[in-house]
Amino acid sequence: MGKIYYVMGKSSSGKDTIYKSLLERHPQFHTVVPYTTRPIREGERDGVEYFFVDQERLSAMQEAEKVIEVRSYNTKCGIWTYFTADDGQIDLRKYDYLVIGTLVSYRALKEYFGEEKLVPLYIEVEDGLRLSRALDRERRQAEPKYAEMCRRFLADSEDFSEKNIRAAGIAHRFQNMELENCISEIESYIGV
């Protein structure tokens, strides 16, 4: 029976880079593409990072009882909704999956599929370094959204509070001070 290895961490912790590196190194992992109503960012592709949909499509999927979990954020750019759907992408009878997301979505998937099916991979970085990385990333955007960057940074303090991490049952953490070391530690932990 398959497992879902779930990569998560605060914004600019390096989770996207780690996720992509693990997929490159271990092509046996299947992926799950989440959905969002937010606008596509420069460099993103529909169906790769997310399925970019409108509120109408989300509502239709909810009515069809296809939505596993849904989260909405009141951003500086409007309400953005993210969700995971039971749309046929996941078959734990056959495959292992590498998934990236939030602590809230991790908990929802754990409840939906069962605790024994989810393996949390929580990435941590010291806040000062994380803020520096976030600022560097935002500066590279064609239209930087600094207010939204700050909102995400502050929201992460609440979303990934020690209380919430403990409530999610996360016992092991991976420090991303040096990317290669962090990836090697994760590989050892999950046995690949």
N, CA and C atoms as an extended XYZ file, in Angstrom:
576
Properties=species:S:1:pos:R:3:atomname:S:1:resname:S:1:resid:I:1 pbc="F F F"
N         0.837       -1.190        0.000 N   MET     1
C         0.000        0.000        0.000 CA  MET     1
C         0.876        1.246        0.000 C   MET     1
N         0.448        2.237       -0.763 N   GLY     2
C         1.227        3.441       -0.917 CA  GLY     2
C         1.112        4.400        0.249 C   GLY     2
N         1.992        5.383        0.218 N   LYS     3
C         1.999        6.449        1.217 CA  LYS     3
C         2.041        7.796        0.512 C   LYS     3
N         1.632        8.821        1.249 N   ILE     4
C         1.739       10.197        0.780 CA  ILE     4
C         2.803       10.871        1.636 C   ILE     4
N         3.931       11.216        1.017 N   TYR     5
C         5.004       11.957        1.682 CA  TYR     5
C         4.704       13.433        1.468 C   TYR     5
N         4.433       14.133        2.573 N   TYR     6
C         3.849       15.464        2.497 CA  TYR     6
C         4.857       16.538        2.909 C   TYR     6
N         5.348       17.306        1.931 N   VAL     7
C         6.332       18.376        2.156 CA  VAL     7
C         5.587       19.655        2.532 C   VAL     7
N         5.998       20.255        3.644 N   MET     8
C         5.368       21.507        4.068 CA  MET     8
C         6.363       22.347        4.853 C   MET     8
N         6.038       23.612        4.963 N   GLY     9
C         6.867       24.551        5.709 CA  GLY     9
C         6.388       25.957        5.435 C   GLY     9
N         6.899       26.881        6.197 N   LYS    10
C         6.539       28.281        6.008 CA  LYS    10
C         7.002       28.760        4.634 C   LYS    10
N         6.432       29.873        4.169 N   SER    11
C         6.835       30.419        2.870 CA  SER    11
C         8.331       30.726        2.884 C   SER    11
N         8.973       30.468        1.765 N   SER    12
C        10.409       30.694        1.561 CA  SER    12
C        11.292       29.809        2.448 C   SER    12
N        10.761       28.662        2.863 N   SER    13
C        11.576       27.703        3.622 CA  SER    13
C        12.375       26.802        2.683 C   SER    13
N        12.073       26.890        1.379 N   GLY    14
C        12.750       26.053        0.400 CA  GLY    14
C        11.970       24.801        0.046 C   GLY    14
N        10.733       24.721        0.505 N   LYS    15
C         9.955       23.505        0.293 CA  LYS    15
C         9.713       23.217       -1.182 C   LYS    15
N         9.494       24.245       -2.002 N   ASP    16
C         9.290       24.025       -3.440 CA  ASP    16
C        10.542       23.448       -4.086 C   ASP    16
N        11.692       23.990       -3.749 N   THR    17
C        12.962       23.504       -4.303 CA  THR    17
C        13.225       22.069       -3.857 C   THR    17
N        12.974       21.787       -2.589 N   ILE    18
C        13.165       20.438       -2.063 CA  ILE    18
C        12.212       19.466       -2.736 C   ILE    18
N        10.969       19.856       -2.858 N   TYR    19
C         9.954       19.028       -3.512 CA  TYR    19
C        10.377       18.687       -4.948 C   TYR    19
N        10.771       19.695       -5.707 N   LYS    20
C        11.177       19.478       -7.101 CA  LYS    20
C        12.429       18.606       -7.189 C   LYS    20
N        13.376       18.812       -6.288 N   SER    21
C        14.598       18.000       -6.280 CA  SER    21
C        14.291       16.545       -5.972 C   SER    21
N        13.430       16.305       -5.003 N   LEU    22
C        13.063       14.928       -4.671 CA  LEU    22
C        12.363       14.245       -5.844 C   LEU    22
N        11.519       14.981       -6.543 N   LEU    23
C        10.845       14.404       -7.713 CA  LEU    23
C        11.842       14.066       -8.819 C   LEU    23
N        12.812       14.935       -9.044 N   GLU    24
C        13.842       14.669      -10.068 CA  GLU    24
C        14.652       13.434       -9.711 C   GLU    24
N        15.032       13.312       -8.457 N   ARG    25
C        15.879       12.207       -8.012 CA  ARG    25
C        15.120       10.889       -7.895 C   ARG    25
N        13.816       10.982       -7.669 N   HIS    26
C        13.017        9.782       -7.391 CA  HIS    26
C        11.744        9.797       -8.235 C   HIS    26
N        11.882        9.523       -9.515 N   PRO    27
C        10.726        9.603      -10.418 CA  PRO    27
C         9.639        8.563      -10.141 C   PRO    27
N         9.892        7.648       -9.213 N   GLN    28
C         8.866        6.669       -8.862 CA  GLN    28
C         7.692        7.319       -8.119 C   GLN    28
N         7.938        8.504       -7.537 N   PHE    29
C         6.858        9.193       -6.831 CA  PHE    29
C         5.853        9.757       -7.825 C   PHE    29
N         4.591        9.586       -7.496 N   HIS    30
C         3.530       10.249       -8.240 CA  HIS    30
C         3.235       11.570       -7.536 C   HIS    30
N         2.572       12.465       -8.224 N   THR    31
C         2.264       13.773       -7.648 CA  THR    31
C         0.759       14.009       -7.642 C   THR    31
N         0.362       14.989       -6.870 N   VAL    32
C        -1.026       15.426       -6.816 CA  VAL    32
C        -1.005       16.923       -7.057 C   VAL    32
N        -1.678       17.360       -8.094 N   VAL    33
C        -1.728       18.779       -8.408 CA  VAL    33
C        -2.923       19.394       -7.678 C   VAL    33
N        -2.668       20.348       -6.770 N   PRO    34
C        -3.774       21.012       -6.078 CA  PRO    34
C        -4.437       22.055       -6.986 C   PRO    34
N        -5.494       22.628       -6.496 N   TYR    35
C        -6.259       23.635       -7.231 CA  TYR    35
C        -6.158       24.976       -6.518 C   TYR    35
N        -6.298       26.065       -7.282 N   THR    36
C        -6.370       27.391       -6.679 CA  THR    36
C        -7.188       28.328       -7.566 C   THR    36
N        -7.775       29.313       -6.906 N   THR    37
C        -8.486       30.372       -7.633 CA  THR    37
C        -7.615       31.614       -7.789 C   THR    37
N        -6.397       31.576       -7.243 N   ARG    38
C        -5.533       32.763       -7.352 CA  ARG    38
C        -4.985       32.881       -8.767 C   ARG    38
N        -4.539       34.086       -9.141 N   PRO    39
C        -3.957       34.257      -10.478 CA  PRO    39
C        -2.649       33.480      -10.626 C   PRO    39
N        -2.375       33.056      -11.806 N   ILE    40
C        -1.138       32.337      -12.107 CA  ILE    40
C         0.037       33.314      -11.983 C   ILE    40
N         1.136       32.850      -11.385 N   ARG    41
C         2.338       33.671      -11.246 CA  ARG    41
C         3.253       33.447      -12.441 C   ARG    41
N         4.125       34.396      -12.633 N   GLU    42
C         5.118       34.291      -13.701 CA  GLU    42
C         5.918       32.996      -13.521 C   GLU    42
N         6.025       32.216      -14.592 N   GLY    43
C         6.785       30.973      -14.564 CA  GLY    43
C         5.962       29.751      -14.203 C   GLY    43
N         4.739       29.933      -13.717 N   GLU    44
C         3.886       28.802      -13.388 CA  GLU    44
C         3.129       28.334      -14.634 C   GLU    44
N         2.722       27.050      -14.602 N   ARG    45
C         1.946       26.486      -15.710 CA  ARG    45
C         0.716       25.783      -15.155 C   ARG    45
N        -0.415       25.997      -15.793 N   ASP    46
C        -1.654       25.360      -15.377 CA  ASP    46
C        -1.495       23.846      -15.457 C   ASP    46
N        -1.885       23.160      -14.382 N   GLY    47
C        -1.789       21.711      -14.349 CA  GLY    47
C        -0.441       21.202      -13.868 C   GLY    47
N         0.491       22.102      -13.582 N   VAL    48
C         1.802       21.691      -13.079 CA  VAL    48
C         1.895       22.066      -11.597 C   VAL    48
N         2.023       23.348      -11.286 N   GLU    49
C         2.059       23.771       -9.884 CA  GLU    49
C         0.662       23.670       -9.267 C   GLU    49
N        -0.331       24.122      -10.022 N   TYR    50
C        -1.740       24.102       -9.618 CA  TYR    50
C        -2.601       23.940      -10.859 C   TYR    50
N        -3.866       23.564      -10.609 N   PHE    51
C        -4.906       23.765      -11.599 CA  PHE    51
C        -5.515       25.114      -11.240 C   PHE    51
N        -5.432       26.068      -12.148 N   PHE    52
C        -5.945       27.411      -11.892 CA  PHE    52
C        -7.401       27.452      -12.358 C   PHE    52
N        -8.320       27.609      -11.401 N   VAL    53
C        -9.749       27.551      -11.689 CA  VAL    53
C       -10.447       28.777      -11.121 C   VAL    53
N       -11.692       28.967      -11.527 N   ASP    54
C       -12.482       30.069      -10.981 CA  ASP    54
C       -13.397       29.555       -9.873 C   ASP    54
N       -14.061       30.476       -9.201 N   GLN    55
C       -14.942       30.131       -8.085 CA  GLN    55
C       -16.079       29.215       -8.546 C   GLN    55
N       -16.539       29.402       -9.755 N   GLU    56
C       -17.622       28.579      -10.297 CA  GLU    56
C       -17.206       27.103      -10.372 C   GLU    56
N       -15.987       26.853      -10.823 N   ARG    57
C       -15.489       25.465      -10.905 CA  ARG    57
C       -15.330       24.860       -9.510 C   ARG    57
N       -14.828       25.646       -8.566 N   LEU    58
C       -14.722       25.175       -7.189 CA  LEU    58
C       -16.103       24.796       -6.656 C   LEU    58
N       -17.078       25.654       -6.846 N   SER    59
C       -18.437       25.381       -6.358 CA  SER    59
C       -18.996       24.106       -6.968 C   SER    59
N       -18.767       23.900       -8.260 N   ALA    60
C       -19.255       22.692       -8.930 CA  ALA    60
C       -18.599       21.444       -8.342 C   ALA    60
N       -17.311       21.521       -8.050 N   MET    61
C       -16.600       20.374       -7.466 CA  MET    61
C       -17.080       20.109       -6.035 C   MET    61
N       -17.387       21.179       -5.300 N   GLN    62
C       -17.916       21.002       -3.947 CA  GLN    62
C       -19.290       20.342       -3.998 C   GLN    62
N       -20.127       20.782       -4.910 N   GLU    63
C       -21.465       20.185       -5.059 CA  GLU    63
C       -21.374       18.714       -5.436 C   GLU    63
N       -20.353       18.341       -6.206 N   ALA    64
C       -20.142       16.943       -6.604 CA  ALA    64
C       -19.408       16.149       -5.524 C   ALA    64
N       -19.124       16.794       -4.375 N   GLU    65
C       -18.428       16.182       -3.241 CA  GLU    65
C       -17.059       15.628       -3.637 C   GLU    65
N       -16.341       16.407       -4.443 N   LYS    66
C       -15.003       16.023       -4.896 CA  LYS    66
C       -13.898       16.743       -4.120 C   LYS    66
N       -14.234       17.685       -3.255 N   VAL    67
C       -13.237       18.493       -2.544 CA  VAL    67
C       -12.894       17.836       -1.207 C   VAL    67
N       -11.612       17.503       -1.027 N   ILE    68
C       -11.125       16.897        0.221 CA  ILE    68
C       -10.935       17.967        1.280 C   ILE    68
N       -10.308       19.064        0.874 N   GLU    69
C       -10.056       20.168        1.807 CA  GLU    69
C        -9.995       21.455        1.016 C   GLU    69
N       -10.369       22.551        1.679 N   VAL    70
C       -10.386       23.861        1.031 CA  VAL    70
C        -9.988       24.921        2.051 C   VAL    70
N        -9.173       25.877        1.599 N   ARG    71
C        -8.724       26.990        2.437 CA  ARG    71
C        -8.822       28.271        1.631 C   ARG    71
N        -9.314       29.341        2.255 N   SER    72
C        -9.378       30.638        1.595 CA  SER    72
C        -8.599       31.645        2.416 C   SER    72
N        -7.912       32.534        1.709 N   TYR    73
C        -7.101       33.563        2.353 CA  TYR    73
C        -7.511       34.925        1.818 C   TYR    73
N        -7.707       35.859        2.738 N   ASN    74
C        -8.012       37.233        2.344 CA  ASN    74
C        -6.685       37.939        2.138 C   ASN    74
N        -6.196       37.944        0.907 N   THR    75
C        -4.876       38.490        0.597 CA  THR    75
C        -4.973       39.967        0.267 C   THR    75
N        -3.838       40.591        0.076 N   LYS    76
C        -3.791       41.988       -0.350 CA  LYS    76
C        -4.313       42.133       -1.782 C   LYS    76
N        -4.458       41.010       -2.468 N   CYS    77
C        -4.898       41.008       -3.875 CA  CYS    77
C        -6.295       40.415       -4.027 C   CYS    77
N        -7.014       40.220       -2.924 N   GLY    78
C        -8.348       39.632       -2.969 CA  GLY    78
C        -8.359       38.263       -2.309 C   GLY    78
N        -9.511       37.590       -2.345 N   ILE    79
C        -9.651       36.262       -1.735 CA  ILE    79
C        -9.091       35.217       -2.678 C   ILE    79
N        -8.149       34.431       -2.178 N   TRP    80
C        -7.569       33.329       -2.938 CA  TRP    80
C        -7.932       32.041       -2.216 C   TRP    80
N        -8.409       31.077       -2.969 N   THR    81
C        -8.798       29.791       -2.407 CA  THR    81
C        -7.903       28.703       -2.975 C   THR    81
N        -7.502       27.790       -2.104 N   TYR    82
C        -6.686       26.635       -2.482 CA  TYR    82
C        -7.450       25.391       -2.032 C   TYR    82
N        -7.372       24.318       -2.822 N   PHE    83
C        -8.047       23.102       -2.396 CA  PHE    83
C        -7.441       21.867       -3.039 C   PHE    83
N        -7.719       20.731       -2.393 N   THR    84
C        -7.310       19.426       -2.896 CA  THR    84
C        -8.581       18.670       -3.223 C   THR    84
N        -8.588       18.010       -4.360 N   ALA    85
C        -9.787       17.300       -4.799 CA  ALA    85
C        -9.533       15.804       -4.939 C   ALA    85
N       -10.578       15.037       -4.687 N   ASP    86
C       -10.556       13.609       -4.959 CA  ASP    86
C       -11.028       13.463       -6.409 C   ASP    86
N       -10.094       13.680       -7.309 N   ASP    87
C       -10.403       13.750       -8.742 CA  ASP    87
C        -9.749       12.622       -9.534 C   ASP    87
N        -9.354       11.559       -8.831 N   GLY    88
C        -8.750       10.414       -9.500 CA  GLY    88
C        -7.233       10.437       -9.558 C   GLY    88
N        -6.602       11.480       -9.022 N   GLN    89
C        -5.148       11.558       -9.059 CA  GLN    89
C        -4.471       10.600       -8.076 C   GLN    89
N        -5.161       10.206       -7.005 N   ILE    90
C        -4.540        9.423       -5.935 CA  ILE    90
C        -5.080        7.991       -5.927 C   ILE    90
N        -4.145        7.032       -6.046 N   ASP    91
C        -4.478        5.611       -5.935 CA  ASP    91
C        -3.421        4.966       -5.029 C   ASP    91
N        -3.705        4.952       -3.742 N   LEU    92
C        -2.747        4.443       -2.755 CA  LEU    92
C        -2.614        2.924       -2.785 C   LEU    92
N        -3.443        2.247       -3.545 N   ARG    93
C        -3.290        0.796       -3.696 CA  ARG    93
C        -2.087        0.485       -4.578 C   ARG    93
N        -1.695        1.460       -5.419 N   LYS    94
C        -0.643        1.217       -6.404 CA  LYS    94
C         0.612        2.054       -6.229 C   LYS    94
N         0.488        3.290       -5.719 N   TYR    95
C         1.596        4.241       -5.811 CA  TYR    95
C         1.899        4.950       -4.506 C   TYR    95
N         3.135        5.442       -4.414 N   ASP    96
C         3.547        6.400       -3.389 CA  ASP    96
C         3.485        7.783       -4.025 C   ASP    96
N         3.186        8.789       -3.205 N   TYR    97
C         3.029       10.154       -3.697 CA  TYR    97
C         3.933       11.107       -2.928 C   TYR    97
N         4.393       12.122       -3.637 N   LEU    98
C         5.084       13.238       -3.020 CA  LEU    98
C         4.182       14.443       -3.244 C   LEU    98
N         3.774       15.079       -2.144 N   VAL    99
C         2.808       16.175       -2.189 CA  VAL    99
C         3.407       17.356       -1.444 C   VAL    99
N         3.054       18.555       -1.875 N   ILE   100
C         3.494       19.776       -1.204 CA  ILE   100
C         2.269       20.583       -0.816 C   ILE   100
N         2.303       21.177        0.377 N   GLY   101
C         1.154       21.968        0.799 CA  GLY   101
C         1.347       22.596        2.157 C   GLY   101
N         0.216       22.860        2.803 N   THR   102
C         0.205       23.559        4.090 CA  THR   102
C        -0.072       22.587        5.229 C   THR   102
N         0.112       23.060        6.428 N   LEU   103
C        -0.185       22.265        7.606 CA  LEU   103
C        -1.677       21.926        7.661 C   LEU   103
N        -2.515       22.873        7.305 N   VAL   104
C        -3.972       22.649        7.308 CA  VAL   104
C        -4.345       21.564        6.300 C   VAL   104
N        -3.781       21.631        5.097 N   SER   105
C        -4.117       20.622        4.094 CA  SER   105
C        -3.528       19.261        4.475 C   SER   105
N        -2.359       19.246        5.096 N   TYR   106
C        -1.780       17.987        5.588 CA  TYR   106
C        -2.742       17.320        6.560 C   TYR   106
N        -3.247       18.087        7.514 N   ARG   107
C        -4.161       17.521        8.511 CA  ARG   107
C        -5.437       17.001        7.864 C   ARG   107
N        -5.941       17.708        6.869 N   ALA   108
C        -7.169       17.273        6.185 CA  ALA   108
C        -6.932       15.976        5.410 C   ALA   108
N        -5.790       15.871        4.719 N   LEU   109
C        -5.482       14.637        3.992 CA  LEU   109
C        -5.256       13.476        4.945 C   LEU   109
N        -4.642       13.754        6.084 N   LYS   110
C        -4.411       12.710        7.088 CA  LYS   110
C        -5.755       12.184        7.594 C   LYS   110
N        -6.685       13.089        7.812 N   GLU   111
C        -8.023       12.681        8.260 CA  GLU   111
C        -8.757       11.908        7.155 C   GLU   111
N        -8.609       12.332        5.923 N   TYR   112
C        -9.313       11.720        4.793 CA  TYR   112
C        -8.768       10.329        4.456 C   TYR   112
N        -7.429       10.196        4.394 N   PHE   113
C        -6.816        8.936        3.967 CA  PHE   113
C        -6.380        8.038        5.128 C   PHE   113
N        -6.222        8.626        6.324 N   GLY   114
C        -5.766        7.872        7.482 CA  GLY   114
C        -4.331        8.219        7.838 C   GLY   114
N        -4.073        8.295        9.133 N   GLU   115
C        -2.753        8.714        9.633 CA  GLU   115
C        -1.625        7.828        9.120 C   GLU   115
N        -1.892        6.536        8.975 N   GLU   116
C        -0.849        5.600        8.538 CA  GLU   116
C        -0.425        5.824        7.090 C   GLU   116
N        -1.202        6.581        6.330 N   LYS   117
C        -0.894        6.817        4.910 CA  LYS   117
C        -0.077        8.092        4.679 C   LYS   117
N        -0.019        8.979        5.680 N   LEU   118
C         0.654       10.270        5.525 CA  LEU   118
C         1.955       10.309        6.300 C   LEU   118
N         3.023       10.782        5.638 N   VAL   119
C         4.324       10.960        6.279 CA  VAL   119
C         4.693       12.438        6.144 C   VAL   119
N         4.701       13.182        7.273 N   PRO   120
C         5.011       14.612        7.196 CA  PRO   120
C         6.503       14.878        7.013 C   PRO   120
N         6.815       15.800        6.116 N   LEU   121
C         8.196       16.259        5.883 CA  LEU   121
C         8.183       17.769        6.099 C   LEU   121
N         8.382       18.173        7.361 N   TYR   122
C         8.278       19.578        7.736 CA  TYR   122
C         9.641       20.264        7.616 C   TYR   122
N         9.710       21.281        6.749 N   ILE   123
C        10.952       22.010        6.458 CA  ILE   123
C        10.987       23.286        7.300 C   ILE   123
N        12.127       23.526        7.948 N   GLU   124
C        12.288       24.733        8.764 CA  GLU   124
C        13.498       25.548        8.328 C   GLU   124
N        13.367       26.861        8.463 N   VAL   125
C        14.461       27.803        8.218 CA  VAL   125
C        14.289       28.948        9.210 C   VAL   125
N        15.387       29.442        9.725 N   GLU   126
C        15.358       30.582       10.646 CA  GLU   126
C        14.642       31.758        9.968 C   GLU   126
N        13.802       32.477       10.730 N   ASP   127
C        12.931       33.502       10.159 CA  ASP   127
C        13.665       34.610        9.403 C   ASP   127
N        14.816       35.057        9.885 N   GLY   128
C        15.554       36.118        9.186 CA  GLY   128
C        15.998       35.674        7.801 C   GLY   128
N        16.503       34.471        7.685 N   LEU   129
C        16.915       33.924        6.395 CA  LEU   129
C        15.703       33.723        5.492 C   LEU   129
N        14.610       33.247        6.067 N   ARG   130
C        13.384       33.058        5.303 CA  ARG   130
C        12.872       34.372        4.716 C   ARG   130
N        12.902       35.429        5.508 N   LEU   131
C        12.447       36.739        5.038 CA  LEU   131
C        13.340       37.257        3.920 C   LEU   131
N        14.637       37.060        4.064 N   SER   132
C        15.589       37.467        3.029 CA  SER   132
C        15.318       36.717        1.720 C   SER   132
N        15.076       35.411        1.813 N   ARG   133
C        14.764       34.610        0.624 CA  ARG   133
C        13.467       35.080       -0.031 C   ARG   133
N        12.461       35.382        0.797 N   ALA   134
C        11.170       35.838        0.268 CA  ALA   134
C        11.328       37.156       -0.485 C   ALA   134
N        12.100       38.063        0.073 N   LEU   135
C        12.317       39.359       -0.565 CA  LEU   135
C        13.063       39.193       -1.889 C   LEU   135
N        14.073       38.347       -1.903 N   ASP   136
C        14.811       38.080       -3.149 CA  ASP   136
C        13.886       37.518       -4.220 C   ASP   136
N        13.030       36.575       -3.838 N   ARG   137
C        12.099       35.964       -4.794 CA  ARG   137
C        11.110       36.996       -5.330 C   ARG   137
N        10.597       37.841       -4.453 N   GLU   138
C         9.595       38.826       -4.871 CA  GLU   138
C        10.204       39.868       -5.800 C   GLU   138
N        11.446       40.244       -5.550 N   ARG   139
C        12.123       41.213       -6.412 CA  ARG   139
C        12.260       40.713       -7.849 C   ARG   139
N        12.318       39.398       -8.029 N   ARG   140
C        12.469       38.825       -9.367 CA  ARG   140
C        11.161       38.787      -10.151 C   ARG   140
N        10.028       39.055       -9.500 N   GLN   141
C         8.737       39.050      -10.187 CA  GLN   141
C         8.603       40.298      -11.063 C   GLN   141
N         7.886       40.167      -12.167 N   ALA   142
C         7.652       41.314      -13.051 CA  ALA   142
C         6.902       42.416      -12.306 C   ALA   142
N         5.957       42.023      -11.468 N   GLU   143
C         5.210       42.970      -10.639 CA  GLU   143
C         5.258       42.489       -9.193 C   GLU   143
N         6.294       42.898       -8.449 N   PRO   144
C         6.420       42.438       -7.068 CA  PRO   144
C         5.196       42.833       -6.228 C   PRO   144
N         4.789       41.922       -5.354 N   LYS   145
C         3.659       42.162       -4.456 CA  LYS   145
C         4.193       42.055       -3.022 C   LYS   145
N         4.864       43.110       -2.588 N   TYR   146
C         5.525       43.104       -1.295 CA  TYR   146
C         4.541       43.000       -0.132 C   TYR   146
N         3.389       43.660       -0.247 N   ALA   147
C         2.403       43.599        0.837 CA  ALA   147
C         1.923       42.165        1.031 C   ALA   147
N         1.682       41.462       -0.059 N   GLU   148
C         1.250       40.072        0.033 CA  GLU   148
C         2.362       39.194        0.596 C   GLU   148
N         3.603       39.470        0.228 N   MET   149
C         4.739       38.733        0.771 CA  MET   149
C         4.757       38.885        2.298 C   MET   149
N         4.565       40.101        2.782 N   CYS   150
C         4.573       40.357        4.224 CA  CYS   150
C         3.385       39.675        4.910 C   CYS   150
N         2.214       39.721        4.279 N   ARG   151
C         1.037       39.065        4.847 CA  ARG   151
C         1.289       37.566        5.017 C   ARG   151
N         1.860       36.934        3.972 N   ARG   152
C         2.145       35.488        4.032 CA  ARG   152
C         3.143       35.186        5.145 C   ARG   152
N         4.174       36.017        5.237 N   PHE   153
C         5.210       35.804        6.245 CA  PHE   153
C         4.599       35.833        7.651 C   PHE   153
N         3.765       36.835        7.914 N   LEU   154
C         3.148       36.963        9.236 CA  LEU   154
C         2.112       35.869        9.488 C   LEU   154
N         1.336       35.523        8.468 N   ALA   155
C         0.324       34.469        8.618 CA  ALA   155
C         0.971       33.133        8.951 C   ALA   155
N         2.152       32.881        8.400 N   ASP   156
C         2.845       31.624        8.664 CA  ASP   156
C         3.185       31.444       10.144 C   ASP   156
N         3.425       32.551       10.846 N   SER   157
C         3.730       32.457       12.274 CA  SER   157
C         2.561       31.845       13.034 C   SER   157
N         1.349       32.192       12.628 N   GLU   158
C         0.163       31.605       13.248 CA  GLU   158
C        -0.100       30.208       12.724 C   GLU   158
N        -0.079       30.067       11.397 N   ASP   159
C        -0.421       28.781       10.766 CA  ASP   159
C         0.519       27.670       11.233 C   ASP   159
N         1.809       27.987       11.355 N   PHE   160
C         2.812       26.993       11.757 CA  PHE   160
C         3.284       27.227       13.189 C   PHE   160
N         2.359       27.601       14.059 N   SER   161
C         2.712       27.783       15.471 CA  SER   161
C         3.100       26.422       16.061 C   SER   161
N         3.846       26.460       17.141 N   GLU   162
C         4.247       25.210       17.800 CA  GLU   162
C         3.017       24.400       18.204 C   GLU   162
N         1.994       25.083       18.645 N   LYS   163
C         0.750       24.401       19.032 CA  LYS   163
C         0.162       23.644       17.839 C   LYS   163
N         0.101       24.285       16.680 N   ASN   164
C        -0.463       23.647       15.487 CA  ASN   164
C         0.411       22.507       14.975 C   ASN   164
N         1.721       22.668       15.065 N   ILE   165
C         2.635       21.607       14.632 CA  ILE   165
C         2.455       20.371       15.514 C   ILE   165
N         2.371       20.595       16.822 N   ARG   166
C         2.143       19.469       17.739 CA  ARG   166
C         0.787       18.810       17.486 C   ARG   166
N        -0.254       19.624       17.280 N   ALA   167
C        -1.601       19.093       17.041 CA  ALA   167
C        -1.652       18.251       15.769 C   ALA   167
N        -0.799       18.565       14.800 N   ALA   168
C        -0.745       17.797       13.547 CA  ALA   168
C         0.044       16.500       13.713 C   ALA   168
N         0.690       16.327       14.861 N   GLY   169
C         1.446       15.101       15.116 CA  GLY   169
C         2.815       15.074       14.457 C   GLY   169
N         3.375       16.241       14.186 N   ILE   170
C         4.686       16.301       13.537 CA  ILE   170
C         5.775       16.245       14.606 C   ILE   170
N         6.575       15.198       14.525 N   ALA   171
C         7.629       14.999       15.517 CA  ALA   171
C         9.011       15.302       14.957 C   ALA   171
N         9.193       15.087       13.657 N   HIS   172
C        10.517       15.269       13.042 CA  HIS   172
C        10.500       16.513       12.151 C   HIS   172
N        11.600       17.271       12.208 N   ARG   173
C        11.739       18.483       11.396 CA  ARG   173
C        13.040       18.411       10.616 C   ARG   173
N        13.040       19.045        9.449 N   PHE   174
C        14.225       19.066        8.590 CA  PHE   174
C        14.676       20.508        8.446 C   PHE   174
N        15.907       20.794        8.911 N   GLN   175
C        16.463       22.148        8.839 CA  GLN   175
C        17.059       22.371        7.453 C   GLN   175
N        16.603       23.410        6.769 N   ASN   176
C        17.107       23.701        5.423 CA  ASN   176
C        18.102       24.859        5.452 C   ASN   176
N        19.203       24.638        6.127 N   MET   177
C        20.272       25.640        6.129 CA  MET   177
C        21.184       25.416        4.926 C   MET   177
N        21.333       24.172        4.524 N   GLU   178
C        22.124       23.807        3.353 CA  GLU   178
C        21.295       22.783        2.583 C   GLU   178
N        20.891       23.142        1.387 N   LEU   179
C        19.912       22.380        0.617 CA  LEU   179
C        20.274       20.907        0.460 C   LEU   179
N        21.481       20.621        0.023 N   GLU   180
C        21.884       19.238       -0.248 CA  GLU   180
C        21.813       18.374        1.010 C   GLU   180
N        22.254       18.913        2.145 N   ASN   181
C        22.180       18.172        3.405 CA  ASN   181
C        20.733       17.891        3.804 C   ASN   181
N        19.879       18.878        3.617 N   CYS   182
C        18.468       18.734        3.965 CA  CYS   182
C        17.825       17.638        3.113 C   CYS   182
N        18.086       17.653        1.816 N   ILE   183
C        17.515       16.640        0.924 CA  ILE   183
C        18.028       15.252        1.288 C   ILE   183
N        19.308       15.131        1.581 N   SER   184
C        19.878       13.831        1.973 CA  SER   184
C        19.244       13.306        3.251 C   SER   184
N        19.005       14.197        4.201 N   GLU   185
C        18.369       13.791        5.463 CA  GLU   185
C        16.947       13.284        5.205 C   GLU   185
N        16.227       13.967        4.336 N   ILE   186
C        14.861       13.530        4.001 CA  ILE   186
C        14.898       12.163        3.321 C   ILE   186
N        15.816       11.998        2.374 N   GLU   187
C        15.932       10.713        1.664 CA  GLU   187
C        16.206        9.566        2.640 C   GLU   187
N        17.085        9.784        3.605 N   SER   188
C        17.369        8.762        4.612 CA  SER   188
C        16.135        8.464        5.450 C   SER   188
N        15.413        9.522        5.822 N   TYR   189
C        14.238        9.394        6.678 CA  TYR   189
C        13.135        8.562        6.012 C   TYR   189
N        12.938        8.776        4.695 N   ILE   190
C        11.849        8.058        4.016 CA  ILE   190
C        12.333        6.779        3.324 C   ILE   190
N        13.642        6.551        3.359 N   GLY   191
C        14.188        5.294        2.834 CA  GLY   191
C        14.284        5.204        1.340 C   GLY   191
N        14.656        6.311        0.705 N   VAL   192
C        14.866        6.279       -0.756 CA  VAL   192
C        16.298        6.654       -1.109 C   VAL   192
